[in-house]
């Protein structure tokens, strides 16, 4: 019911109070209304808690909520967890949503109902915000959890070897402590929306009877406390409903003789309500190469105009392969389905050997699998072998305070030679070779609260971003420049050659000249006989780096997760031991405390 339609008789307010409230609300914009709503809810809860505390009678046992813990690298697990919370509350269940990074592990002993939604990245590793809880569960301090009911959902990508490993770890560790799973764990691949909805319904069906029974028994003590500050309204444009934006510029920013091809992409967001902060990512949907799609259809003797169904949509098989289906990033599920659909015994045998299948897929895109194994297959059967194209996420390289209704990306072209042909990444190939000024591209913003500038503008920051890892730090510098932040800024950047690969060189030099960048350390690995990387520069400046950390600096790393980020982490440990006088265990604890205080943040891939 709208406030304007509310009468005093239908509310606990007097007519005079109601008129005052209606007058105030009429003057507020939606964000102000959300803030007032959160303030009033918090105030009411404080009063309610005071009332409970003041009661003389011994209260009944407090009802335990469904605690939903999420660990998210790109925001997907957080999205599923929020969906679970919303549907739990729609059923009248008390639920609270908590980022694992903000959860005190000691509270586990107080829980009765736990749902976990967690992603996996790298070599089966937990996301940054799940690391501490993940480690705590195998330690001596982990409590016994007999009688605790749990449900675990994992998000991952089956093209990687350690698919959903973090979710597997969490379930195994919780069960080992005595917890009981109420529903089978869900290990969800990149196209997870429908399966996530089904799992949420099953999990809530399992939790609901006990939750409602104990909530009824302890109803007098259930107080719904607000968690976190009210949030501004989200954009109407999402992963499921992206905005069709226009490419305004796509420029190569590495030299002619560079071994890398890096593009600076500018996208016009005018006409959208998309907003982003430095540290966020942009999701980009791409089109597959039409020439390669035509090769595939020719190899399979499928008429391009054959109609197929994808969900409720009917379209030509050619359009489906260009616009809707994954044909570059290979994954085991495709080979398994394609082998069954075509009766290919060789592929079917390969599917039974996981290690051999991984090795086979390492050098092949989906295009290659099809072209090397042509067969008579119906158009509909082919599309049913494929999964939907997933948006590629790129760290945003701009601040809206600087570029307003634009968003900038720094995109490294993925390219390799295989089977006598040049191969390109799906999205990077699209952005590097098949777009021009005016091309439309579907996009959405993906918020990343785990990679944020300090709220206090006087705080110093150290940024380590070799290669395209410089992208978010360009955004950081634009933002700090626009805010006239007083905090010192130190950038570590590396790439193969100074003359060919110094990304955003003019801008960096401009920030040094203006005084925004207090320090810059460069590592051009191939400009001398001995290879030098950013971690080497960090070690060289170890005393100063440690001094900055001791005075409260935030430390950021962006780029390659498999080698660079691990090498930088080791360099940090060495610095803390050398210049902080700590042993191995104390140095690890020092960095853990930095992470817990959100002073050591990574955006790695």
PDB file of N, CA and C in Angstrom, residues 102-187:
ATOM      1  N   UNK A 102      33.220 -10.870   7.098  1.00  0.00           N
ATOM      2  CA  UNK A 102      32.705 -10.132   8.251  1.00  0.00           C
ATOM      3  C   UNK A 102      32.209 -11.045   9.370  1.00  0.00           C
ATOM      4  N   UNK A 103      32.306 -12.353   9.155  1.00  0.00           N
ATOM      5  CA  UNK A 103      31.753 -13.312  10.117  1.00  0.00           C
ATOM      6  C   UNK A 103      32.818 -13.708  11.133  1.00  0.00           C
ATOM      7  N   UNK A 104      32.469 -13.675  12.399  1.00  0.00           N
ATOM      8  CA  UNK A 104      33.386 -14.111  13.454  1.00  0.00           C
ATOM      9  C   UNK A 104      33.294 -15.628  13.594  1.00  0.00           C
ATOM     10  N   UNK A 105      34.359 -16.354  13.255  1.00  0.00           N
ATOM     11  CA  UNK A 105      34.294 -17.822  13.281  1.00  0.00           C
ATOM     12  C   UNK A 105      33.846 -18.389  14.614  1.00  0.00           C
ATOM     13  N   UNK A 106      34.141 -17.674  15.707  1.00  0.00           N
ATOM     14  CA  UNK A 106      33.720 -18.151  17.019  1.00  0.00           C
ATOM     15  C   UNK A 106      32.214 -18.241  17.171  1.00  0.00           C
ATOM     16  N   UNK A 107      31.468 -17.548  16.314  1.00  0.00           N
ATOM     17  CA  UNK A 107      30.003 -17.581  16.383  1.00  0.00           C
ATOM     18  C   UNK A 107      29.419 -18.893  15.867  1.00  0.00           C
ATOM     19  N   UNK A 108      30.253 -19.732  15.244  1.00  0.00           N
ATOM     20  CA  UNK A 108      29.741 -20.998  14.705  1.00  0.00           C
ATOM     21  C   UNK A 108      29.068 -21.836  15.790  1.00  0.00           C
ATOM     22  N   UNK A 109      29.612 -21.784  16.996  1.00  0.00           N
ATOM     23  CA  UNK A 109      29.063 -22.625  18.078  1.00  0.00           C
ATOM     24  C   UNK A 109      27.654 -22.189  18.482  1.00  0.00           C
ATOM     25  N   UNK A 110      27.250 -20.991  18.075  1.00  0.00           N
ATOM     26  CA  UNK A 110      25.908 -20.498  18.409  1.00  0.00           C
ATOM     27  C   UNK A 110      24.884 -20.806  17.318  1.00  0.00           C
ATOM     28  N   UNK A 111      25.361 -21.267  16.162  1.00  0.00           N
ATOM     29  CA  UNK A 111      24.470 -21.460  15.021  1.00  0.00           C
ATOM     30  C   UNK A 111      23.701 -22.779  15.108  1.00  0.00           C
ATOM     31  N   UNK A 112      22.524 -22.782  14.508  1.00  0.00           N
ATOM     32  CA  UNK A 112      21.736 -24.013  14.388  1.00  0.00           C
ATOM     33  C   UNK A 112      21.425 -24.341  12.926  1.00  0.00           C
ATOM     34  N   UNK A 113      21.347 -23.280  12.102  1.00  0.00           N
ATOM     35  CA  UNK A 113      21.009 -23.460  10.687  1.00  0.00           C
ATOM     36  C   UNK A 113      21.966 -22.605   9.856  1.00  0.00           C
ATOM     37  N   UNK A 114      22.730 -23.241   8.973  1.00  0.00           N
ATOM     38  CA  UNK A 114      23.725 -22.522   8.170  1.00  0.00           C
ATOM     39  C   UNK A 114      23.571 -22.895   6.699  1.00  0.00           C
ATOM     40  N   UNK A 115      23.509 -21.871   5.857  1.00  0.00           N
ATOM     41  CA  UNK A 115      23.573 -22.084   4.410  1.00  0.00           C
ATOM     42  C   UNK A 115      24.842 -21.406   3.904  1.00  0.00           C
ATOM     43  N   UNK A 116      25.564 -22.082   3.028  1.00  0.00           N
ATOM     44  CA  UNK A 116      26.823 -21.556   2.495  1.00  0.00           C
ATOM     45  C   UNK A 116      26.700 -21.438   0.983  1.00  0.00           C
ATOM     46  N   UNK A 117      27.061 -20.271   0.450  1.00  0.00           N
ATOM     47  CA  UNK A 117      27.177 -20.073  -0.997  1.00  0.00           C
ATOM     48  C   UNK A 117      28.576 -19.540  -1.251  1.00  0.00           C
ATOM     49  N   UNK A 118      29.388 -20.300  -1.986  1.00  0.00           N
ATOM     50  CA  UNK A 118      30.791 -19.925  -2.111  1.00  0.00           C
ATOM     51  C   UNK A 118      31.323 -20.278  -3.501  1.00  0.00           C
ATOM     52  N   UNK A 119      32.162 -19.409  -4.017  1.00  0.00           N
ATOM     53  CA  UNK A 119      32.772 -19.654  -5.320  1.00  0.00           C
ATOM     54  C   UNK A 119      34.168 -20.239  -5.142  1.00  0.00           C
ATOM     55  N   UNK A 120      34.744 -20.669  -6.251  1.00  0.00           N
ATOM     56  CA  UNK A 120      36.110 -21.202  -6.269  1.00  0.00           C
ATOM     57  C   UNK A 120      36.871 -20.497  -7.373  1.00  0.00           C
ATOM     58  N   UNK A 121      38.144 -20.195  -7.133  1.00  0.00           N
ATOM     59  CA  UNK A 121      38.928 -19.619  -8.224  1.00  0.00           C
ATOM     60  C   UNK A 121      40.333 -20.197  -8.169  1.00  0.00           C
ATOM     61  N   UNK A 122      41.098 -19.935  -9.240  1.00  0.00           N
ATOM     62  CA  UNK A 122      42.471 -20.429  -9.293  1.00  0.00           C
ATOM     63  C   UNK A 122      42.525 -21.942  -9.237  1.00  0.00           C
ATOM     64  N   UNK A 123      43.459 -22.451  -8.469  1.00  0.00           N
ATOM     65  CA  UNK A 123      43.643 -23.900  -8.355  1.00  0.00           C
ATOM     66  C   UNK A 123      42.858 -24.434  -7.158  1.00  0.00           C
ATOM     67  N   UNK A 124      41.542 -24.286  -7.222  1.00  0.00           N
ATOM     68  CA  UNK A 124      40.681 -24.780  -6.162  1.00  0.00           C
ATOM     69  C   UNK A 124      40.724 -23.946  -4.905  1.00  0.00           C
ATOM     70  N   UNK A 125      41.045 -22.664  -5.028  1.00  0.00           N
ATOM     71  CA  UNK A 125      41.238 -21.815  -3.859  1.00  0.00           C
ATOM     72  C   UNK A 125      39.964 -21.066  -3.491  1.00  0.00           C
ATOM     73  N   UNK A 126      39.813 -20.750  -2.198  1.00  0.00           N
ATOM     74  CA  UNK A 126      38.643 -19.981  -1.786  1.00  0.00           C
ATOM     75  C   UNK A 126      38.784 -18.531  -2.217  1.00  0.00           C
ATOM     76  N   UNK A 127      37.678 -17.828  -2.410  1.00  0.00           N
ATOM     77  CA  UNK A 127      37.769 -16.398  -2.687  1.00  0.00           C
ATOM     78  C   UNK A 127      38.357 -15.674  -1.487  1.00  0.00           C
ATOM     79  N   UNK A 128      38.838 -14.474  -1.726  1.00  0.00           N
ATOM     80  CA  UNK A 128      39.538 -13.697  -0.693  1.00  0.00           C
ATOM     81  C   UNK A 128      38.743 -13.610   0.606  1.00  0.00           C
ATOM     82  N   UNK A 129      37.433 -13.314   0.480  1.00  0.00           N
ATOM     83  CA  UNK A 129      36.654 -13.085   1.703  1.00  0.00           C
ATOM     84  C   UNK A 129      36.299 -14.372   2.444  1.00  0.00           C
ATOM     85  N   UNK A 130      36.618 -15.533   1.853  1.00  0.00           N
ATOM     86  CA  UNK A 130      36.334 -16.807   2.525  1.00  0.00           C
ATOM     87  C   UNK A 130      37.570 -17.444   3.138  1.00  0.00           C
ATOM     88  N   UNK A 131      38.733 -16.856   2.923  1.00  0.00           N
ATOM     89  CA  UNK A 131      39.989 -17.499   3.324  1.00  0.00           C
ATOM     90  C   UNK A 131      40.054 -17.797   4.825  1.00  0.00           C
ATOM     91  N   UNK A 132      39.718 -16.811   5.648  1.00  0.00           N
ATOM     92  CA  UNK A 132      39.871 -17.000   7.095  1.00  0.00           C
ATOM     93  C   UNK A 132      38.956 -18.092   7.641  1.00  0.00           C
ATOM     94  N   UNK A 133      37.691 -18.076   7.223  1.00  0.00           N
ATOM     95  CA  UNK A 133      36.746 -19.089   7.701  1.00  0.00           C
ATOM     96  C   UNK A 133      37.140 -20.470   7.173  1.00  0.00           C
ATOM     97  N   UNK A 134      37.564 -20.529   5.925  1.00  0.00           N
ATOM     98  CA  UNK A 134      38.014 -21.770   5.289  1.00  0.00           C
ATOM     99  C   UNK A 134      39.145 -22.389   6.104  1.00  0.00           C
ATOM    100  N   UNK A 135      40.089 -21.555   6.523  1.00  0.00           N
ATOM    101  CA  UNK A 135      41.233 -22.030   7.312  1.00  0.00           C
ATOM    102  C   UNK A 135      40.819 -22.383   8.742  1.00  0.00           C
ATOM    103  N   UNK A 136      39.936 -21.577   9.334  1.00  0.00           N
ATOM    104  CA  UNK A 136      39.498 -21.800  10.719  1.00  0.00           C
ATOM    105  C   UNK A 136      38.875 -23.185  10.891  1.00  0.00           C
ATOM    106  N   UNK A 137      38.147 -23.633   9.883  1.00  0.00           N
ATOM    107  CA  UNK A 137      37.401 -24.890  10.007  1.00  0.00           C
ATOM    108  C   UNK A 137      38.288 -26.126  10.115  1.00  0.00           C
ATOM    109  N   UNK A 138      39.578 -25.992   9.783  1.00  0.00           N
ATOM    110  CA  UNK A 138      40.478 -27.148   9.947  1.00  0.00           C
ATOM    111  C   UNK A 138      41.389 -26.971  11.153  1.00  0.00           C
ATOM    112  N   UNK A 139      41.243 -25.848  11.848  1.00  0.00           N
ATOM    113  CA  UNK A 139      42.096 -25.579  12.993  1.00  0.00           C
ATOM    114  C   UNK A 139      41.572 -26.177  14.281  1.00  0.00           C
ATOM    115  N   UNK A 140      42.388 -26.090  15.328  1.00  0.00           N
ATOM    116  CA  UNK A 140      42.038 -26.667  16.632  1.00  0.00           C
ATOM    117  C   UNK A 140      40.889 -25.929  17.308  1.00  0.00           C
ATOM    118  N   UNK A 141      40.673 -24.667  16.922  1.00  0.00           N
ATOM    119  CA  UNK A 141      39.635 -23.874  17.575  1.00  0.00           C
ATOM    120  C   UNK A 141      38.245 -24.089  17.000  1.00  0.00           C
ATOM    121  N   UNK A 142      38.154 -24.827  15.899  1.00  0.00           N
ATOM    122  CA  UNK A 142      36.843 -25.072  15.288  1.00  0.00           C
ATOM    123  C   UNK A 142      35.960 -25.854  16.263  1.00  0.00           C
ATOM    124  N   UNK A 143      34.737 -25.389  16.521  1.00  0.00           N
ATOM    125  CA  UNK A 143      33.880 -26.043  17.527  1.00  0.00           C
ATOM    126  C   UNK A 143      33.172 -27.274  16.980  1.00  0.00           C
ATOM    127  N   UNK A 144      32.696 -28.122  17.882  1.00  0.00           N
ATOM    128  CA  UNK A 144      31.834 -29.229  17.487  1.00  0.00           C
ATOM    129  C   UNK A 144      30.487 -28.669  17.049  1.00  0.00           C
ATOM    130  N   UNK A 145      29.925 -29.259  15.991  1.00  0.00           N
ATOM    131  CA  UNK A 145      28.679 -28.711  15.431  1.00  0.00           C
ATOM    132  C   UNK A 145      27.566 -29.761  15.374  1.00  0.00           C
ATOM    133  N   UNK A 146      27.564 -30.680  16.363  1.00  0.00           N
ATOM    134  CA  UNK A 146      26.492 -31.678  16.395  1.00  0.00           C
ATOM    135  C   UNK A 146      25.132 -30.976  16.478  1.00  0.00           C
ATOM    136  N   UNK A 147      24.201 -31.448  15.680  1.00  0.00           N
ATOM    137  CA  UNK A 147      22.854 -30.878  15.702  1.00  0.00           C
ATOM    138  C   UNK A 147      22.668 -29.696  14.776  1.00  0.00           C
ATOM    139  N   UNK A 148      23.759 -29.179  14.213  1.00  0.00           N
ATOM    140  CA  UNK A 148      23.656 -28.042  13.290  1.00  0.00           C
ATOM    141  C   UNK A 148      23.271 -28.552  11.905  1.00  0.00           C
ATOM    142  N   UNK A 149      22.306 -27.890  11.288  1.00  0.00           N
ATOM    143  CA  UNK A 149      21.844 -28.268   9.950  1.00  0.00           C
ATOM    144  C   UNK A 149      22.480 -27.324   8.927  1.00  0.00           C
ATOM    145  N   UNK A 150      23.012 -27.897   7.849  1.00  0.00           N
ATOM    146  CA  UNK A 150      23.704 -27.075   6.853  1.00  0.00           C
ATOM    147  C   UNK A 150      23.216 -27.384   5.439  1.00  0.00           C
ATOM    148  N   UNK A 151      23.441 -26.428   4.538  1.00  0.00           N
ATOM    149  CA  UNK A 151      23.221 -26.623   3.110  1.00  0.00           C
ATOM    150  C   UNK A 151      24.307 -25.836   2.395  1.00  0.00           C
ATOM    151  N   UNK A 152      24.956 -26.471   1.415  1.00  0.00           N
ATOM    152  CA  UNK A 152      26.107 -25.849   0.759  1.00  0.00           C
ATOM    153  C   UNK A 152      25.886 -25.793  -0.747  1.00  0.00           C
ATOM    154  N   UNK A 153      26.157 -24.609  -1.306  1.00  0.00           N
ATOM    155  CA  UNK A 153      26.086 -24.411  -2.754  1.00  0.00           C
ATOM    156  C   UNK A 153      27.408 -23.849  -3.232  1.00  0.00           C
ATOM    157  N   UNK A 154      27.948 -24.421  -4.308  1.00  0.00           N
ATOM    158  CA  UNK A 154      29.205 -23.942  -4.875  1.00  0.00           C
ATOM    159  C   UNK A 154      29.015 -23.415  -6.277  1.00  0.00           C
ATOM    160  N   UNK A 155      29.754 -22.386  -6.605  1.00  0.00           N
ATOM    161  CA  UNK A 155      29.772 -21.843  -7.966  1.00  0.00           C
ATOM    162  C   UNK A 155      31.185 -21.983  -8.515  1.00  0.00           C
ATOM    163  N   UNK A 156      31.282 -22.407  -9.760  1.00  0.00           N
ATOM    164  CA  UNK A 156      32.595 -22.577 -10.371  1.00  0.00           C
ATOM    165  C   UNK A 156      32.488 -22.629 -11.872  1.00  0.00           C
ATOM    166  N   UNK A 157      33.536 -23.112 -12.482  1.00  0.00           N
ATOM    167  CA  UNK A 157      33.607 -23.219 -13.937  1.00  0.00           C
ATOM    168  C   UNK A 157      34.222 -24.570 -14.256  1.00  0.00           C
ATOM    169  N   UNK A 158      33.457 -25.432 -14.896  1.00  0.00           N
ATOM    170  CA  UNK A 158      33.916 -26.800 -15.138  1.00  0.00           C
ATOM    171  C   UNK A 158      35.058 -26.881 -16.139  1.00  0.00           C
ATOM    172  N   UNK A 159      35.412 -25.757 -16.760  1.00  0.00           N
ATOM    173  CA  UNK A 159      36.569 -25.780 -17.646  1.00  0.00           C
ATOM    174  C   UNK A 159      37.871 -25.797 -16.836  1.00  0.00           C
ATOM    175  N   UNK A 160      37.758 -25.562 -15.521  1.00  0.00           N
ATOM    176  CA  UNK A 160      38.925 -25.624 -14.637  1.00  0.00           C
ATOM    177  C   UNK A 160      38.942 -26.948 -13.883  1.00  0.00           C
ATOM    178  N   UNK A 161      40.141 -27.398 -13.531  1.00  0.00           N
ATOM    179  CA  UNK A 161      40.305 -28.728 -12.932  1.00  0.00           C
ATOM    180  C   UNK A 161      39.614 -28.851 -11.578  1.00  0.00           C
ATOM    181  N   UNK A 162      39.769 -27.839 -10.710  1.00  0.00           N
ATOM    182  CA  UNK A 162      39.250 -27.953  -9.347  1.00  0.00           C
ATOM    183  C   UNK A 162      37.867 -27.315  -9.242  1.00  0.00           C
ATOM    184  N   UNK A 163      36.948 -27.878  -9.993  1.00  0.00           N
ATOM    185  CA  UNK A 163      35.593 -27.341 -10.097  1.00  0.00           C
ATOM    186  C   UNK A 163      34.885 -27.377  -8.736  1.00  0.00           C
ATOM    187  N   UNK A 164      34.465 -26.208  -8.259  1.00  0.00           N
ATOM    188  CA  UNK A 164      33.711 -26.064  -7.003  1.00  0.00           C
ATOM    189  C   UNK A 164      34.426 -26.668  -5.796  1.00  0.00           C
ATOM    190  N   UNK A 165      35.753 -26.672  -5.810  1.00  0.00           N
ATOM    191  CA  UNK A 165      36.509 -27.301  -4.737  1.00  0.00           C
ATOM    192  C   UNK A 165      36.259 -26.641  -3.381  1.00  0.00           C
ATOM    193  N   UNK A 166      36.072 -25.320  -3.372  1.00  0.00           N
ATOM    194  CA  UNK A 166      35.867 -24.632  -2.093  1.00  0.00           C
ATOM    195  C   UNK A 166      34.569 -25.080  -1.430  1.00  0.00           C
ATOM    196  N   UNK A 167      33.511 -25.235  -2.219  1.00  0.00           N
ATOM    197  CA  UNK A 167      32.245 -25.714  -1.664  1.00  0.00           C
ATOM    198  C   UNK A 167      32.392 -27.130  -1.116  1.00  0.00           C
ATOM    199  N   UNK A 168      33.129 -27.963  -1.838  1.00  0.00           N
ATOM    200  CA  UNK A 168      33.391 -29.330  -1.370  1.00  0.00           C
ATOM    201  C   UNK A 168      34.120 -29.275  -0.027  1.00  0.00           C
ATOM    202  N   UNK A 169      35.135 -28.407   0.063  1.00  0.00           N
ATOM    203  CA  UNK A 169      35.896 -28.258   1.310  1.00  0.00           C
ATOM    204  C   UNK A 169      34.984 -27.854   2.464  1.00  0.00           C
ATOM    205  N   UNK A 170      34.158 -26.837   2.233  1.00  0.00           N
ATOM    206  CA  UNK A 170      33.301 -26.343   3.312  1.00  0.00           C
ATOM    207  C   UNK A 170      32.357 -27.431   3.804  1.00  0.00           C
ATOM    208  N   UNK A 171      31.726 -28.145   2.883  1.00  0.00           N
ATOM    209  CA  UNK A 171      30.789 -29.174   3.317  1.00  0.00           C
ATOM    210  C   UNK A 171      31.513 -30.276   4.090  1.00  0.00           C
ATOM    211  N   UNK A 172      32.653 -30.729   3.570  1.00  0.00           N
ATOM    212  CA  UNK A 172      33.385 -31.807   4.242  1.00  0.00           C
ATOM    213  C   UNK A 172      33.835 -31.384   5.643  1.00  0.00           C
ATOM    214  N   UNK A 173      34.308 -30.160   5.773  1.00  0.00           N
ATOM    215  CA  UNK A 173      34.819 -29.698   7.065  1.00  0.00           C
ATOM    216  C   UNK A 173      33.687 -29.494   8.068  1.00  0.00           C
ATOM    217  N   UNK A 174      32.579 -28.943   7.616  1.00  0.00           N
ATOM    218  CA  UNK A 174      31.430 -28.753   8.510  1.00  0.00           C
ATOM    219  C   UNK A 174      30.869 -30.106   8.960  1.00  0.00           C
ATOM    220  N   UNK A 175      30.790 -31.060   8.035  1.00  0.00           N
ATOM    221  CA  UNK A 175      30.305 -32.392   8.386  1.00  0.00           C
ATOM    222  C   UNK A 175      31.246 -33.089   9.354  1.00  0.00           C
ATOM    223  N   UNK A 176      32.539 -32.896   9.165  1.00  0.00           N
ATOM    224  CA  UNK A 176      33.517 -33.515  10.055  1.00  0.00           C
ATOM    225  C   UNK A 176      33.377 -32.989  11.482  1.00  0.00           C
ATOM    226  N   UNK A 177      32.900 -31.747  11.604  1.00  0.00           N
ATOM    227  CA  UNK A 177      32.678 -31.154  12.926  1.00  0.00           C
ATOM    228  C   UNK A 177      31.336 -31.567  13.523  1.00  0.00           C
ATOM    229  N   UNK A 178      30.548 -32.340  12.748  1.00  0.00           N
ATOM    230  CA  UNK A 178      29.299 -32.878  13.274  1.00  0.00           C
ATOM    231  C   UNK A 178      28.043 -32.339  12.640  1.00  0.00           C
ATOM    232  N   UNK A 179      28.174 -31.350  11.732  1.00  0.00           N
ATOM    233  CA  UNK A 179      26.987 -30.773  11.089  1.00  0.00           C
ATOM    234  C   UNK A 179      26.358 -31.774  10.112  1.00  0.00           C
ATOM    235  N   UNK A 180      25.072 -31.590   9.887  1.00  0.00           N
ATOM    236  CA  UNK A 180      24.333 -32.511   9.014  1.00  0.00           C
ATOM    237  C   UNK A 180      23.761 -31.755   7.821  1.00  0.00           C
ATOM    238  N   UNK A 181      24.047 -32.223   6.615  1.00  0.00           N
ATOM    239  CA  UNK A 181      23.508 -31.588   5.407  1.00  0.00           C
ATOM    240  C   UNK A 181      22.037 -31.951   5.256  1.00  0.00           C
ATOM    241  N   UNK A 182      21.202 -30.948   5.004  1.00  0.00           N
ATOM    242  CA  UNK A 182      19.760 -31.199   4.847  1.00  0.00           C
ATOM    243  C   UNK A 182      19.374 -31.360   3.391  1.00  0.00           C
ATOM    244  N   UNK A 183      20.301 -31.036   2.477  1.00  0.00           N
ATOM    245  CA  UNK A 183      20.033 -31.146   1.047  1.00  0.00           C
ATOM    246  C   UNK A 183      21.371 -31.408   0.356  1.00  0.00           C
ATOM    247  N   UNK A 184      21.333 -32.093  -0.774  1.00  0.00           N
ATOM    248  CA  UNK A 184      22.576 -32.402  -1.485  1.00  0.00           C
ATOM    249  C   UNK A 184      23.279 -31.123  -1.923  1.00  0.00           C
ATOM    250  N   UNK A 185      24.607 -31.125  -1.787  1.00  0.00           N
ATOM    251  CA  UNK A 185      25.384 -29.958  -2.218  1.00  0.00           C
ATOM    252  C   UNK A 185      25.177 -29.715  -3.705  1.00  0.00           C
ATOM    253  N   UNK A 186      25.078 -28.453  -4.091  1.00  0.00           N
ATOM    254  CA  UNK A 186      24.957 -28.090  -5.507  1.00  0.00           C
ATOM    255  C   UNK A 186      26.299 -27.567  -5.990  1.00  0.00           C
ATOM    256  N   UNK A 187      26.851 -28.191  -7.027  1.00  0.00           N
ATOM    257  CA  UNK A 187      28.076 -27.713  -7.669  1.00  0.00           C
ATOM    258  C   UNK A 187      27.666 -27.143  -9.021  1.00  0.00           C
TER     259      UNK A 187
END
